[in-house]
PDB file of C-alpha atoms in Angstrom:
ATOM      1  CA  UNK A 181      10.079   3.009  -8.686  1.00  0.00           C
ATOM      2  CA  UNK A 182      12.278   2.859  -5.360  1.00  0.00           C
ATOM      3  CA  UNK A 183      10.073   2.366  -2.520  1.00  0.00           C
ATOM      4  CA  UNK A 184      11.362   2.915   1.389  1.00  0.00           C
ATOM      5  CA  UNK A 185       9.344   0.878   3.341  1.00  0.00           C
ATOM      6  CA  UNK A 186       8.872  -0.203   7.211  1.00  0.00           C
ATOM      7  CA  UNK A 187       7.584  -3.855   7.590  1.00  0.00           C
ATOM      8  CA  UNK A 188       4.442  -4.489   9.767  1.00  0.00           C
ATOM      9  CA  UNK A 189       3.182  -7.873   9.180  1.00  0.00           C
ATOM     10  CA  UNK A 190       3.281 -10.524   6.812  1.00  0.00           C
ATOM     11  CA  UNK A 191       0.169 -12.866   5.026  1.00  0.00           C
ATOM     12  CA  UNK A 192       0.378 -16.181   3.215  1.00  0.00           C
ATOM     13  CA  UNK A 193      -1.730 -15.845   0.425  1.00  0.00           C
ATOM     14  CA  UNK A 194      -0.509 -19.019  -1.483  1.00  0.00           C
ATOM     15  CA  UNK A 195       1.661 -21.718  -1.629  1.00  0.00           C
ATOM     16  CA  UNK A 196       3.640 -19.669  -3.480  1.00  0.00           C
ATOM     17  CA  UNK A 197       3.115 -16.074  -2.270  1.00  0.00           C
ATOM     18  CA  UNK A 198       3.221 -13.932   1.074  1.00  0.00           C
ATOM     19  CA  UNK A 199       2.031 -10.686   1.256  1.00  0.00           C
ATOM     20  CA  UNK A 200       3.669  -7.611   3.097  1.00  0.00           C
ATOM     21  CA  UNK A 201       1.783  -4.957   4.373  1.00  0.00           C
ATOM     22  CA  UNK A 202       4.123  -1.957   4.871  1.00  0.00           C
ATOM     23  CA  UNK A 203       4.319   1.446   5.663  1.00  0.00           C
ATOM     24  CA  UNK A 204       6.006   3.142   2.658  1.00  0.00           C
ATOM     25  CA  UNK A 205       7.529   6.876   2.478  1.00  0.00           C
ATOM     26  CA  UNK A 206       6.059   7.377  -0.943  1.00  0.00           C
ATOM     27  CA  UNK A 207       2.795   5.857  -1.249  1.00  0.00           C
ATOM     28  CA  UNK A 208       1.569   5.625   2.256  1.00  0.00           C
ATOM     29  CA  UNK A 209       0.319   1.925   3.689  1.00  0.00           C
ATOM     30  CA  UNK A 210       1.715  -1.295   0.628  1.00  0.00           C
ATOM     31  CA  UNK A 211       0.779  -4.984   0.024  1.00  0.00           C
ATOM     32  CA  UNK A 212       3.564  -6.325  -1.519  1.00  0.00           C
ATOM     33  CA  UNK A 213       4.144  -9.930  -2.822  1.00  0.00           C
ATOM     34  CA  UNK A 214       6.956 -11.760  -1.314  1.00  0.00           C
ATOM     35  CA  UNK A 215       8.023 -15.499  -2.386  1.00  0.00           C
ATOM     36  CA  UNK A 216       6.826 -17.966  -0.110  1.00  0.00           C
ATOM     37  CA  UNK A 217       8.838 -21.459  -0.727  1.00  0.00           C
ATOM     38  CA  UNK A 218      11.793 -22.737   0.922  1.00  0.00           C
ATOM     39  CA  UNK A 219      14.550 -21.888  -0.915  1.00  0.00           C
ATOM     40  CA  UNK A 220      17.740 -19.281   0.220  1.00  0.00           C
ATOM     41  CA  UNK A 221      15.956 -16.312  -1.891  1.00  0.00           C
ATOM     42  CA  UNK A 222      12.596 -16.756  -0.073  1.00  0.00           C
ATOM     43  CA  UNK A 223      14.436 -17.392   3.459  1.00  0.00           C
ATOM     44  CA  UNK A 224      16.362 -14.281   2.544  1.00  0.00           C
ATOM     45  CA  UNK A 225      13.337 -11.921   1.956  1.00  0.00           C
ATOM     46  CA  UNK A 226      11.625 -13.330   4.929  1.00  0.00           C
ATOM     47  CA  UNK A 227      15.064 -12.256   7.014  1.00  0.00           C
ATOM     48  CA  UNK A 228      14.586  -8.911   5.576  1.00  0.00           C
ATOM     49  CA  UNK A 229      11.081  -8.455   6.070  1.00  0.00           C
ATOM     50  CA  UNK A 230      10.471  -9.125   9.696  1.00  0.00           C
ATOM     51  CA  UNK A 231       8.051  -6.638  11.961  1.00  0.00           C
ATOM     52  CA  UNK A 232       9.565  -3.203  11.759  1.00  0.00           C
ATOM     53  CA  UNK A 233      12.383  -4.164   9.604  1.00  0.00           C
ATOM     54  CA  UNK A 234      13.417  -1.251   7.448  1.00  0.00           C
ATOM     55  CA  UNK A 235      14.347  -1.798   3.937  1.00  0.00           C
ATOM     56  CA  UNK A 236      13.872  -1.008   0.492  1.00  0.00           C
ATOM     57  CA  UNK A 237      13.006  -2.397  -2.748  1.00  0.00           C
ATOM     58  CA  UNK A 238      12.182  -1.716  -6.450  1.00  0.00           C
ATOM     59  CA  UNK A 239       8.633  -2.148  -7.438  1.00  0.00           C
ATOM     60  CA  UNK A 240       5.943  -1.417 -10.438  1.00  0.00           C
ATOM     61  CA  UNK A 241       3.277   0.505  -9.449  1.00  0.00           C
ATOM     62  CA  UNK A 242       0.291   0.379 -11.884  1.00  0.00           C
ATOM     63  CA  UNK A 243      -3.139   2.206 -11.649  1.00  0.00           C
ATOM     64  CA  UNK A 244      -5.872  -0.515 -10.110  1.00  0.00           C
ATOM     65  CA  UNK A 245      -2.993  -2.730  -8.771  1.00  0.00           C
ATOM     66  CA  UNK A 246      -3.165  -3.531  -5.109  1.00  0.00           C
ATOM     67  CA  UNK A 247      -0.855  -5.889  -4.664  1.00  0.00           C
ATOM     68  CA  UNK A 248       2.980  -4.702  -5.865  1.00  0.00           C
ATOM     69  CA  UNK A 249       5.247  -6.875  -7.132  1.00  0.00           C
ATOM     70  CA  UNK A 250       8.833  -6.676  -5.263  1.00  0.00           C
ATOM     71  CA  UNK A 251      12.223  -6.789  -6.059  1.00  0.00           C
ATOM     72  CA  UNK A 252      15.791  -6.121  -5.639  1.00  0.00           C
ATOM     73  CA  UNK A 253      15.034  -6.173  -1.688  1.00  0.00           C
ATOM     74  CA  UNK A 254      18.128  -4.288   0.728  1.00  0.00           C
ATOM     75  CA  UNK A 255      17.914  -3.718   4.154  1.00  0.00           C
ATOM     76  CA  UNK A 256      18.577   0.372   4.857  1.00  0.00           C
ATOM     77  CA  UNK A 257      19.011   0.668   8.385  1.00  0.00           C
ATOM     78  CA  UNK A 258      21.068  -2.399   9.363  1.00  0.00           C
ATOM     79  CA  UNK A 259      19.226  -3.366  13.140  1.00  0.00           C
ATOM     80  CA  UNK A 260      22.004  -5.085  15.185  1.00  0.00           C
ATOM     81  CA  UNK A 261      19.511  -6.766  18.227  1.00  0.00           C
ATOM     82  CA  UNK A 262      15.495  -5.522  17.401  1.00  0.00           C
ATOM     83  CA  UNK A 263      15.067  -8.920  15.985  1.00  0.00           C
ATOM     84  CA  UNK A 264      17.150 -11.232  18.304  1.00  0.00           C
ATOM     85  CA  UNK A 265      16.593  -9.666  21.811  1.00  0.00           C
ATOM     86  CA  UNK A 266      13.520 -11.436  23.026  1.00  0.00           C
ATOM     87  CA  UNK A 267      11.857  -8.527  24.567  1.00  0.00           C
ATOM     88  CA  UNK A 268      12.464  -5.598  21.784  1.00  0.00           C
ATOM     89  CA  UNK A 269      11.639  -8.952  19.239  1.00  0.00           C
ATOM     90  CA  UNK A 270       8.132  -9.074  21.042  1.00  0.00           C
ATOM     91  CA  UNK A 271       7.988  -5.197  21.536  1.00  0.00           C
ATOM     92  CA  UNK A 272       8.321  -4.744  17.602  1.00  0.00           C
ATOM     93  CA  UNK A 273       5.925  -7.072  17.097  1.00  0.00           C
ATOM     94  CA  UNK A 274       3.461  -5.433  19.048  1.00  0.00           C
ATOM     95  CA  UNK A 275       4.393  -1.859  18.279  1.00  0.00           C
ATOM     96  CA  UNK A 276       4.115  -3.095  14.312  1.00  0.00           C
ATOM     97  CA  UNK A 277       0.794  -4.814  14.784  1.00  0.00           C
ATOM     98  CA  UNK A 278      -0.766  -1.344  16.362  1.00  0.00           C
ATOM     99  CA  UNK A 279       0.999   0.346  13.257  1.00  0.00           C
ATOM    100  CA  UNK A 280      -0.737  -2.038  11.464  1.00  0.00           C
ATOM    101  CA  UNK A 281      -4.315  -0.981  12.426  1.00  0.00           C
ATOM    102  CA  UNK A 282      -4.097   2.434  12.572  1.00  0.00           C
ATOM    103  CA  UNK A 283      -2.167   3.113   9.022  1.00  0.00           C
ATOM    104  CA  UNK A 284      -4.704   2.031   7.504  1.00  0.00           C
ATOM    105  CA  UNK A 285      -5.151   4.799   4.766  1.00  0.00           C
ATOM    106  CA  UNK A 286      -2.769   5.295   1.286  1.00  0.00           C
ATOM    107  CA  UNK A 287      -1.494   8.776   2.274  1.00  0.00           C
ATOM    108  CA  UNK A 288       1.831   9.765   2.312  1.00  0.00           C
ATOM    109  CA  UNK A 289       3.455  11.629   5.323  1.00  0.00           C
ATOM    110  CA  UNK A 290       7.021  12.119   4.879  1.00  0.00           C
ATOM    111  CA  UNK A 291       7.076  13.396   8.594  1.00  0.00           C
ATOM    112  CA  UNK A 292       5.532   9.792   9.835  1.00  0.00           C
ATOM    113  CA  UNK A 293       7.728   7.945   7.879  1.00  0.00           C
ATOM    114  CA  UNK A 294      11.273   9.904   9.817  1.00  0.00           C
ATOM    115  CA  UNK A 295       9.541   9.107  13.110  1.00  0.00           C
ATOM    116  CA  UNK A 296       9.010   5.283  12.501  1.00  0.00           C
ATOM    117  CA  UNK A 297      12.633   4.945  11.243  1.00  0.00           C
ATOM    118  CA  UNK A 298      14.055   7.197  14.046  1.00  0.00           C
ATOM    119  CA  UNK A 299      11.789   5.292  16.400  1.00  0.00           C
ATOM    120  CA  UNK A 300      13.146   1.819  15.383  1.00  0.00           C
ATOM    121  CA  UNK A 301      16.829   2.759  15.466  1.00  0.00           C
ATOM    122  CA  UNK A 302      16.216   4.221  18.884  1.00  0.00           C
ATOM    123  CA  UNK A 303      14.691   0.559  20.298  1.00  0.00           C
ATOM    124  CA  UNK A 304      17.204  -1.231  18.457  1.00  0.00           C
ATOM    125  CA  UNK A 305      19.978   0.616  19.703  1.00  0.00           C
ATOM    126  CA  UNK A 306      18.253   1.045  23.781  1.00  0.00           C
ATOM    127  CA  UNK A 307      19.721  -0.825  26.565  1.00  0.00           C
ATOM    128  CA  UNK A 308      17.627  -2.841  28.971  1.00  0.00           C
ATOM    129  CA  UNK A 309      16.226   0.615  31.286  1.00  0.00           C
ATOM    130  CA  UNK A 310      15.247   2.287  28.150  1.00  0.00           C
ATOM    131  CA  UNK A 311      13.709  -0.592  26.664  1.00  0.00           C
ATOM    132  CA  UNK A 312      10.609  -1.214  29.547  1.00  0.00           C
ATOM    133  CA  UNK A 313       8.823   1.960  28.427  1.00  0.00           C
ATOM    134  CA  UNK A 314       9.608   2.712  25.016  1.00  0.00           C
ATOM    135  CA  UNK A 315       6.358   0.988  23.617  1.00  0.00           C
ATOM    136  CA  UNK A 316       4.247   3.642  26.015  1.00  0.00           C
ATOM    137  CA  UNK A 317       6.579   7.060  24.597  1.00  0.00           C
ATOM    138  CA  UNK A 318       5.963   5.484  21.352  1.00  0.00           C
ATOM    139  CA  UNK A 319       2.588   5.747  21.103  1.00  0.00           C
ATOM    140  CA  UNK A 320       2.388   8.748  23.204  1.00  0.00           C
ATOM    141  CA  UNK A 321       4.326  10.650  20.123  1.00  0.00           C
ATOM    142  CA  UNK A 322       2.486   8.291  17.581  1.00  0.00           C
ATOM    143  CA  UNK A 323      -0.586   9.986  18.595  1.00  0.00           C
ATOM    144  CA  UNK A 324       1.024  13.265  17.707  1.00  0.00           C
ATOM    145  CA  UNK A 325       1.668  12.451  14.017  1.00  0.00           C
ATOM    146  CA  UNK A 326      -2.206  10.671  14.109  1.00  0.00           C
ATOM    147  CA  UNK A 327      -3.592  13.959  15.018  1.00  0.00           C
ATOM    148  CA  UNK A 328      -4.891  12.873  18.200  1.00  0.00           C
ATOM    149  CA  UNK A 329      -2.549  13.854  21.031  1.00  0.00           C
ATOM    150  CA  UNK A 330      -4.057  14.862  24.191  1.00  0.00           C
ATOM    151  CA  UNK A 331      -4.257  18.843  24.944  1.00  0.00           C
ATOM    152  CA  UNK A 332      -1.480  18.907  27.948  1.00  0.00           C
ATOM    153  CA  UNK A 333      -2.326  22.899  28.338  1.00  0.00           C
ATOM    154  CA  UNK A 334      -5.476  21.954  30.129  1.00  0.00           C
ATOM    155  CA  UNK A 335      -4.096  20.210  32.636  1.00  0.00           C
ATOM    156  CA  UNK A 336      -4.627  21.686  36.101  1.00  0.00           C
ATOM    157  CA  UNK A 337      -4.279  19.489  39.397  1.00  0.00           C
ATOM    158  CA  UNK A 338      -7.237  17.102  40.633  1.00  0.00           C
ATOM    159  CA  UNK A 339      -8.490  17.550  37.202  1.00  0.00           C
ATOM    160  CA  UNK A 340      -9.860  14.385  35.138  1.00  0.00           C
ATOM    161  CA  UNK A 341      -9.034  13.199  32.073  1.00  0.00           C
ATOM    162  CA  UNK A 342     -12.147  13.307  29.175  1.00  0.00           C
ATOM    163  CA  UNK A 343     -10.806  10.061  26.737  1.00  0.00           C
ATOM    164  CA  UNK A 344     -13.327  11.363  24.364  1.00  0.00           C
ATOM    165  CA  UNK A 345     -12.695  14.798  24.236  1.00  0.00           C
ATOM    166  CA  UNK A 346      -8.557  14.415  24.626  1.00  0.00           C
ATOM    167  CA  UNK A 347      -8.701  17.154  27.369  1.00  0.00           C
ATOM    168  CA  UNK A 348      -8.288  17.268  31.233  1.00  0.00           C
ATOM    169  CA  UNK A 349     -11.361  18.693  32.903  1.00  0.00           C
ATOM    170  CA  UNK A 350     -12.368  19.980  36.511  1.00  0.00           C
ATOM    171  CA  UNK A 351     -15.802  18.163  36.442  1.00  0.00           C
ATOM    172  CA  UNK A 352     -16.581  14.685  35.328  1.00  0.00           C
ATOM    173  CA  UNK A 353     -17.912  14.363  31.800  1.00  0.00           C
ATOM    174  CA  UNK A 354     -21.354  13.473  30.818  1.00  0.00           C
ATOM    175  CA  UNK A 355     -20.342   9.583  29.596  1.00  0.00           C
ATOM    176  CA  UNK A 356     -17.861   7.088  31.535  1.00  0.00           C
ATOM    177  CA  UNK A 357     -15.000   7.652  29.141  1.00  0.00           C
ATOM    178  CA  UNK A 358     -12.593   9.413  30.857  1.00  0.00           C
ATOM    179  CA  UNK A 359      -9.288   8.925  34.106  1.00  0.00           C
ATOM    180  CA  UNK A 360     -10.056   9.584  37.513  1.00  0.00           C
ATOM    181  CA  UNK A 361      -7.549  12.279  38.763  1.00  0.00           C
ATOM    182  CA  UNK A 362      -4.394  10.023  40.019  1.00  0.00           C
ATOM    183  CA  UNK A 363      -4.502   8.043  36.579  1.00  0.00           C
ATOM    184  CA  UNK A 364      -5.393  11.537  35.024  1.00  0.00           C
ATOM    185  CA  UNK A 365      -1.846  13.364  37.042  1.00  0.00           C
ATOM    186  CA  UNK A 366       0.174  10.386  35.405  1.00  0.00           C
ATOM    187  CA  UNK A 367      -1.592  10.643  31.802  1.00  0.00           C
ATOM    188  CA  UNK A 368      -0.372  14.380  32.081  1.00  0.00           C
ATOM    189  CA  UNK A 369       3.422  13.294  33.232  1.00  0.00           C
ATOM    190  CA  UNK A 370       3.588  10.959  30.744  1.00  0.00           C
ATOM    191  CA  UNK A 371       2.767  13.616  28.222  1.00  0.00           C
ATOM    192  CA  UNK A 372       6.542  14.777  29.126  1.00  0.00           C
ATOM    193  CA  UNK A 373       8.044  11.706  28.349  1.00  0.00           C
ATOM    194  CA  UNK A 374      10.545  11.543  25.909  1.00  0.00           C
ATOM    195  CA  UNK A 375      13.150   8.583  23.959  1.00  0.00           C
ATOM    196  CA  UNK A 376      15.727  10.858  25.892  1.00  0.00           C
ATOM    197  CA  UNK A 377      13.821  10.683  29.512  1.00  0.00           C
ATOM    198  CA  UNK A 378      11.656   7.301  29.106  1.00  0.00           C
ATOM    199  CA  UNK A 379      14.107   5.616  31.642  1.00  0.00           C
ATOM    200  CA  UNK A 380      13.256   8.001  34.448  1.00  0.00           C
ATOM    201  CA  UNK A 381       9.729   7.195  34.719  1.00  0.00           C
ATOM    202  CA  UNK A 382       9.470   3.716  37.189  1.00  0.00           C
ATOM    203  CA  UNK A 383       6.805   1.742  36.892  1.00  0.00           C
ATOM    204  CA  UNK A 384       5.912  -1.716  37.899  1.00  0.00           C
ATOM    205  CA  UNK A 385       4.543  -4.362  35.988  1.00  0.00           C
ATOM    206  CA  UNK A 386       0.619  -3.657  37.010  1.00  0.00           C
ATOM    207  CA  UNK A 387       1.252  -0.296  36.881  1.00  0.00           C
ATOM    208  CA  UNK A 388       2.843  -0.290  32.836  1.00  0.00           C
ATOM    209  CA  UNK A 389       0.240  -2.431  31.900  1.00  0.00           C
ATOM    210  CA  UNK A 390      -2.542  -0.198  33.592  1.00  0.00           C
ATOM    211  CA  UNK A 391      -1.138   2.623  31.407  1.00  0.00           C
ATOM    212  CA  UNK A 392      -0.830   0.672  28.354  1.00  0.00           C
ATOM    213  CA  UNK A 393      -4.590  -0.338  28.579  1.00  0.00           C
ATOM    214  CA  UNK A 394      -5.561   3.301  28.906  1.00  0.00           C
ATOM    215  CA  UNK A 395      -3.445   4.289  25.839  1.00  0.00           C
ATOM    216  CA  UNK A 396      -5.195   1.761  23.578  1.00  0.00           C
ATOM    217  CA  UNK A 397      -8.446   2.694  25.291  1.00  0.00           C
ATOM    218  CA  UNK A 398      -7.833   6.436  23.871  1.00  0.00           C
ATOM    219  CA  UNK A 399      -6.787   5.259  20.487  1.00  0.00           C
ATOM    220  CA  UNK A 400      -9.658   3.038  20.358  1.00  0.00           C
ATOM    221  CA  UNK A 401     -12.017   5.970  20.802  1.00  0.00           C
ATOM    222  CA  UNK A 402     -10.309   8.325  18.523  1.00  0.00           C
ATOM    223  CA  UNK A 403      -9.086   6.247  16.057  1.00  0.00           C
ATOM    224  CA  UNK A 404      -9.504   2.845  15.382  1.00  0.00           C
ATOM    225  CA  UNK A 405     -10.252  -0.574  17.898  1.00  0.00           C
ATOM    226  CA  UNK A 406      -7.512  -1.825  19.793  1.00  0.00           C
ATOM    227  CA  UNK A 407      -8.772  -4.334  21.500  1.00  0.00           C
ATOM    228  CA  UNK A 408      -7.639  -7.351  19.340  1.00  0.00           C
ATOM    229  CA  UNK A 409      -3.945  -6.917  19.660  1.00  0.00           C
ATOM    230  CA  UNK A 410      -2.702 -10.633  19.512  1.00  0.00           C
ATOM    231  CA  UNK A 411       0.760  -9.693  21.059  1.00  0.00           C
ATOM    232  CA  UNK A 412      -0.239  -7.765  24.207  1.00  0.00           C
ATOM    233  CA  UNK A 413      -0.463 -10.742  26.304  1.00  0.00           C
ATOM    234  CA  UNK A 414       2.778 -11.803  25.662  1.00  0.00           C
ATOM    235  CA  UNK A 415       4.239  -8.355  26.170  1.00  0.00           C
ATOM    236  CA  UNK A 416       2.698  -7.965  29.321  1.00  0.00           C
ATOM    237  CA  UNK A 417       4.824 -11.179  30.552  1.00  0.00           C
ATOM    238  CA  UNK A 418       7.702  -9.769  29.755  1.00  0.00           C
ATOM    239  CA  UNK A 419       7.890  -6.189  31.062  1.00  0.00           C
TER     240      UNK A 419
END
């Protein structure tokens, strides 16, 4: 069968194999098996297969197999600078390894699928202003498609924002999960932001990474931990 795939990491598994763990519009999160030696065909596939690459392939799928084998690889949306700009390079790789942990079930969602791939040609194609925040309206509208996007109707000023419950609130909640009201006002604005307005919203370095943490904070309480994401540091130094 044809299988459309997005590319979030990559595993050695032998001296001659690599898996890929993917995000596929037909069957939901893959492992595929990739070649892992040195010659042009493995170098190719490797090109082709790099964090959020999007691509396609021919595979065998077989009741009780887990691993699928992988052929004919082509790339389907051609990405002219997400992999050679160093700061989308880095923001790929962090927005894949997040993808990474939360796709975690086999489940289709044709819907999810549109967004990564509209997502991906949107970074690739994003100058340098619309480039510092797209990581934060990413997983703003990722959160949508995860079922867990925060209820912006209960927003009123001064209010705080309840992590746990995904809802702004006039009193404090009964644990310590939750915004005080000036990080709560901005969780609310950013709830606005779109790929279209992301360059209008100026933050500074301690500021982006403030709201970053707070974002991975939610997901980790509604979804799954984030709190072993090996390329935040070095996407912090860069934005």
């Amino acid at each position: 069968m044809n299988l459309h795939l997005v590319a979030l990491k990559t595993t050695k598994y032998s001296d001659t194999q690599t898996i890929l763990t993917a995000y596929s519009r037909e069957r939901g999160r893959v492992s595929l098996a990739l070649p892992a030696g040195s010659g042009k065909g493995a170098a190719r596939v490797r090109a082709l297969t790099m964090p959020l690459a999007v691509i396609e392939c021919v595979s065998e799928v077989r009741p009780g197999r887990e691993i699928l084998p992988m052929r004919q690889v082509a790339q389907s949306l051609p990405l002219a600078s997400l992999h050679s700009d160093p700061v989308k390079q880095m923001m790929a790789m962090f927005l894949a390894e997040v993808l990474a942990v939360t796709l975690q079930g086999g489940d289709t969602d044709g819907a999810l699928f549109d967004f990564l791939v509209s997502s991906i040609g949107r970074l690739d194609e994003a100058d340098g202003r619309r480039t510092s925040n797209f990581h934060i309206c990413f997983l703003f509208n990722l959160a949508r498609h995860l079922g867990i996007e925060p209820d912006a109707s209960t927003y009123l000023r001064g209010s705080l924002f309840d992590l746990a419950d995904g809802r702004w609130r006039a009193s404090m909640p009964l644990h310590r999960e939750f915004l005080a009201a000036d990080a709560a006002e901005v969780a609310y604005k950013l709830s606005r932001m779109t790929f279209g307005n992301m360059h209008r919203f100026r933050f500074n370095r301690t500021e982006r990474n403030a709201i970053v943490d707070a974002i991975l904070d939610y997901y980790s309480i509604h979804y799954v931990s984030m709190r072993h994401l090996r390329s935040l540091d070095i996407l912090r130094m860069m934005l």
